[in-house]
Amino acid sequence: MMELFSAVEQRRAIKHYDTDASVAEADFQQIMQAVLLSPTSYNIQHWRFVRVKSRDIRLKIKDAAWGQQQVEDASEVIVLCADTQAWADRPERYWANADETTQSILLPMLQSFYTGKEQTQRDEAMRSCGMAAQTLMLAAKALGYDTCPMIGFDEHAVADIIQLPESYVISMIITIGKAARAANVRGGQLSLAEALVEDRF
Ligand SMILES: Cc1cc2nc3c(=O)[nH]c(=O)nc-3n(C[C@H](O)[C@H](O)[C@H](O)COP(=O)(O)O)c2cc1C
């Protein structure tokens, strides 16, 4: 299995896929089990993943994604969704293994953190999916698969297609498969000096 830093370096947004390839089911399960270990605030795990198996649904999503070919050609298409209200949905299960004292401290903390704060609820759901997304892409790469994260689609159209529940949001789509064509050269990375600030802006 690929070493972590190699996976980080070799993960690229792949848009051309081998249409004869597939993701072995055991690999898919291993990737998704790794995803479930991604960190989330208060361990809320907002994410809910739609694995698109129907070709009809896949082609509808491709249409909603302005015809992006990777949606049709990749071996797997996953829509990363999140429940913005997961924080209020039986939160005690997020700390099922913690002792009662810890649980009794966390519950009111979580309630006051999210109650009535719609923007924070949405931000948190998106953050959780961002964490899941990177784990998914690196785990896939470690097992020899390529991915493309995507936000280039009409989110309302995709929400309709997958019958997204009311309080949920779509964070992104990720395609998984085997590259048929390598990624272009990197677009151009900012220097660490530009991206990293010490103490304050
Ligand atoms: C949230 C997100 C959305 C993206 N949406 C698309 C997309 O809709 N279509 C596409 O071809 N690439 C998409 N990309 C890929 C980026 O263009 C790509 O990650 C970036 O240029 C860096 O290249 P690399 O991933 O190969 O290192 C997206 C990436 C991210 C993280």
mmCIF file with all atom_site columns, C-alpha atoms in Angstrom, residues 2 5-17 70 133-134 136-138 140-142 144-150 174-189:
data_model
loop_
_atom_site.group_PDB
_atom_site.id
_atom_site.type_symbol
_atom_site.label_atom_id
_atom_site.label_alt_id
_atom_site.label_comp_id
_atom_site.label_asym_id
_atom_site.label_entity_id
_atom_site.label_seq_id
_atom_site.pdbx_PDB_ins_code
_atom_site.Cartn_x
_atom_site.Cartn_y
_atom_site.Cartn_z
_atom_site.occupancy
_atom_site.B_iso_or_equiv
_atom_site.pdbx_formal_charge
_atom_site.auth_seq_id
_atom_site.auth_comp_id
_atom_site.auth_asym_id
_atom_site.auth_atom_id
_atom_site.pdbx_PDB_model_num
ATOM 1  C CA . MET A 1 2   ? 1.147   3.485  -0.865  1.00 0.00 ? 2   MET A CA 1
ATOM 2  C CA . PHE A 1 5   ? 3.139   11.354 1.547   1.00 0.00 ? 5   PHE A CA 1
ATOM 3  C CA . SER A 1 6   ? 3.226   9.585  -1.817  1.00 0.00 ? 6   SER A CA 1
ATOM 4  C CA . ALA A 1 7   ? -0.571  9.415  -1.805  1.00 0.00 ? 7   ALA A CA 1
ATOM 5  C CA . VAL A 1 8   ? -0.751  13.132 -0.979  1.00 0.00 ? 8   VAL A CA 1
ATOM 6  C CA . GLU A 1 9   ? 1.622   13.946 -3.841  1.00 0.00 ? 9   GLU A CA 1
ATOM 7  C CA . GLN A 1 10  ? 0.069   11.595 -6.353  1.00 0.00 ? 10  GLN A CA 1
ATOM 8  C CA . ARG A 1 11  ? -3.576  12.452 -5.721  1.00 0.00 ? 11  ARG A CA 1
ATOM 9  C CA . ARG A 1 12  ? -4.705  14.654 -8.594  1.00 0.00 ? 12  ARG A CA 1
ATOM 10 C CA . ALA A 1 13  ? -8.089  15.688 -9.920  1.00 0.00 ? 13  ALA A CA 1
ATOM 11 C CA . ILE A 1 14  ? -8.581  13.082 -12.653 1.00 0.00 ? 14  ILE A CA 1
ATOM 12 C CA . LYS A 1 15  ? -11.112 13.814 -15.369 1.00 0.00 ? 15  LYS A CA 1
ATOM 13 C CA . HIS A 1 16  ? -10.503 11.016 -17.877 1.00 0.00 ? 16  HIS A CA 1
ATOM 14 C CA . TYR A 1 17  ? -11.296 7.516  -16.657 1.00 0.00 ? 17  TYR A CA 1
ATOM 15 C CA . GLN A 1 70  ? -15.907 12.057 -15.575 1.00 0.00 ? 70  GLN A CA 1
ATOM 16 C CA . ALA A 1 133 ? -13.545 14.118 1.121   1.00 0.00 ? 133 ALA A CA 1
ATOM 17 C CA . GLN A 1 134 ? -9.827  14.304 1.701   1.00 0.00 ? 134 GLN A CA 1
ATOM 18 C CA . LEU A 1 136 ? -11.733 9.432  0.691   1.00 0.00 ? 136 LEU A CA 1
ATOM 19 C CA . MET A 1 137 ? -9.383  10.739 -1.974  1.00 0.00 ? 137 MET A CA 1
ATOM 20 C CA . LEU A 1 138 ? -6.199  9.766  -0.118  1.00 0.00 ? 138 LEU A CA 1
ATOM 21 C CA . ALA A 1 140 ? -8.541  5.758  -2.780  1.00 0.00 ? 140 ALA A CA 1
ATOM 22 C CA . LYS A 1 141 ? -5.093  6.854  -3.980  1.00 0.00 ? 141 LYS A CA 1
ATOM 23 C CA . ALA A 1 142 ? -3.400  4.581  -1.442  1.00 0.00 ? 142 ALA A CA 1
ATOM 24 C CA . GLY A 1 144 ? -4.374  2.682  -6.521  1.00 0.00 ? 144 GLY A CA 1
ATOM 25 C CA . TYR A 1 145 ? -7.482  4.611  -7.550  1.00 0.00 ? 145 TYR A CA 1
ATOM 26 C CA . ASP A 1 146 ? -7.927  8.112  -8.864  1.00 0.00 ? 146 ASP A CA 1
ATOM 27 C CA . THR A 1 147 ? -10.539 10.668 -7.904  1.00 0.00 ? 147 THR A CA 1
ATOM 28 C CA . CYS A 1 148 ? -11.965 14.020 -8.851  1.00 0.00 ? 148 CYS A CA 1
ATOM 29 C CA . PRO A 1 149 ? -13.685 16.305 -6.362  1.00 0.00 ? 149 PRO A CA 1
ATOM 30 C CA . MET A 1 150 ? -16.423 18.313 -8.058  1.00 0.00 ? 150 MET A CA 1
ATOM 31 C CA . ILE A 1 174 ? -16.333 12.726 -5.921  1.00 0.00 ? 174 ILE A CA 1
ATOM 32 C CA . THR A 1 175 ? -15.657 10.395 -8.823  1.00 0.00 ? 175 THR A CA 1
ATOM 33 C CA . ILE A 1 176 ? -13.457 7.331  -8.268  1.00 0.00 ? 176 ILE A CA 1
ATOM 34 C CA . GLY A 1 177 ? -11.813 5.133  -10.855 1.00 0.00 ? 177 GLY A CA 1
ATOM 35 C CA . LYS A 1 178 ? -8.651  4.492  -12.820 1.00 0.00 ? 178 LYS A CA 1
ATOM 36 C CA . ALA A 1 179 ? -7.126  7.313  -14.815 1.00 0.00 ? 179 ALA A CA 1
ATOM 37 C CA . ALA A 1 180 ? -7.168  6.916  -18.584 1.00 0.00 ? 180 ALA A CA 1
ATOM 38 C CA . ARG A 1 181 ? -5.151  10.078 -18.952 1.00 0.00 ? 181 ARG A CA 1
ATOM 39 C CA . ALA A 1 182 ? -2.787  11.671 -16.455 1.00 0.00 ? 182 ALA A CA 1
ATOM 40 C CA . ALA A 1 183 ? -3.664  14.999 -14.871 1.00 0.00 ? 183 ALA A CA 1
ATOM 41 C CA . ASN A 1 184 ? -2.315  18.165 -16.435 1.00 0.00 ? 184 ASN A CA 1
ATOM 42 C CA . VAL A 1 185 ? 0.744   19.698 -14.809 1.00 0.00 ? 185 VAL A CA 1
ATOM 43 C CA . ARG A 1 186 ? -0.190  21.271 -11.508 1.00 0.00 ? 186 ARG A CA 1
ATOM 44 C CA . GLY A 1 187 ? -1.913  24.581 -11.982 1.00 0.00 ? 187 GLY A CA 1
ATOM 45 C CA . GLY A 1 188 ? 0.675   26.388 -9.918  1.00 0.00 ? 188 GLY A CA 1
ATOM 46 C CA . GLN A 1 189 ? 1.002   26.154 -6.171  1.00 0.00 ? 189 GLN A CA 1
#
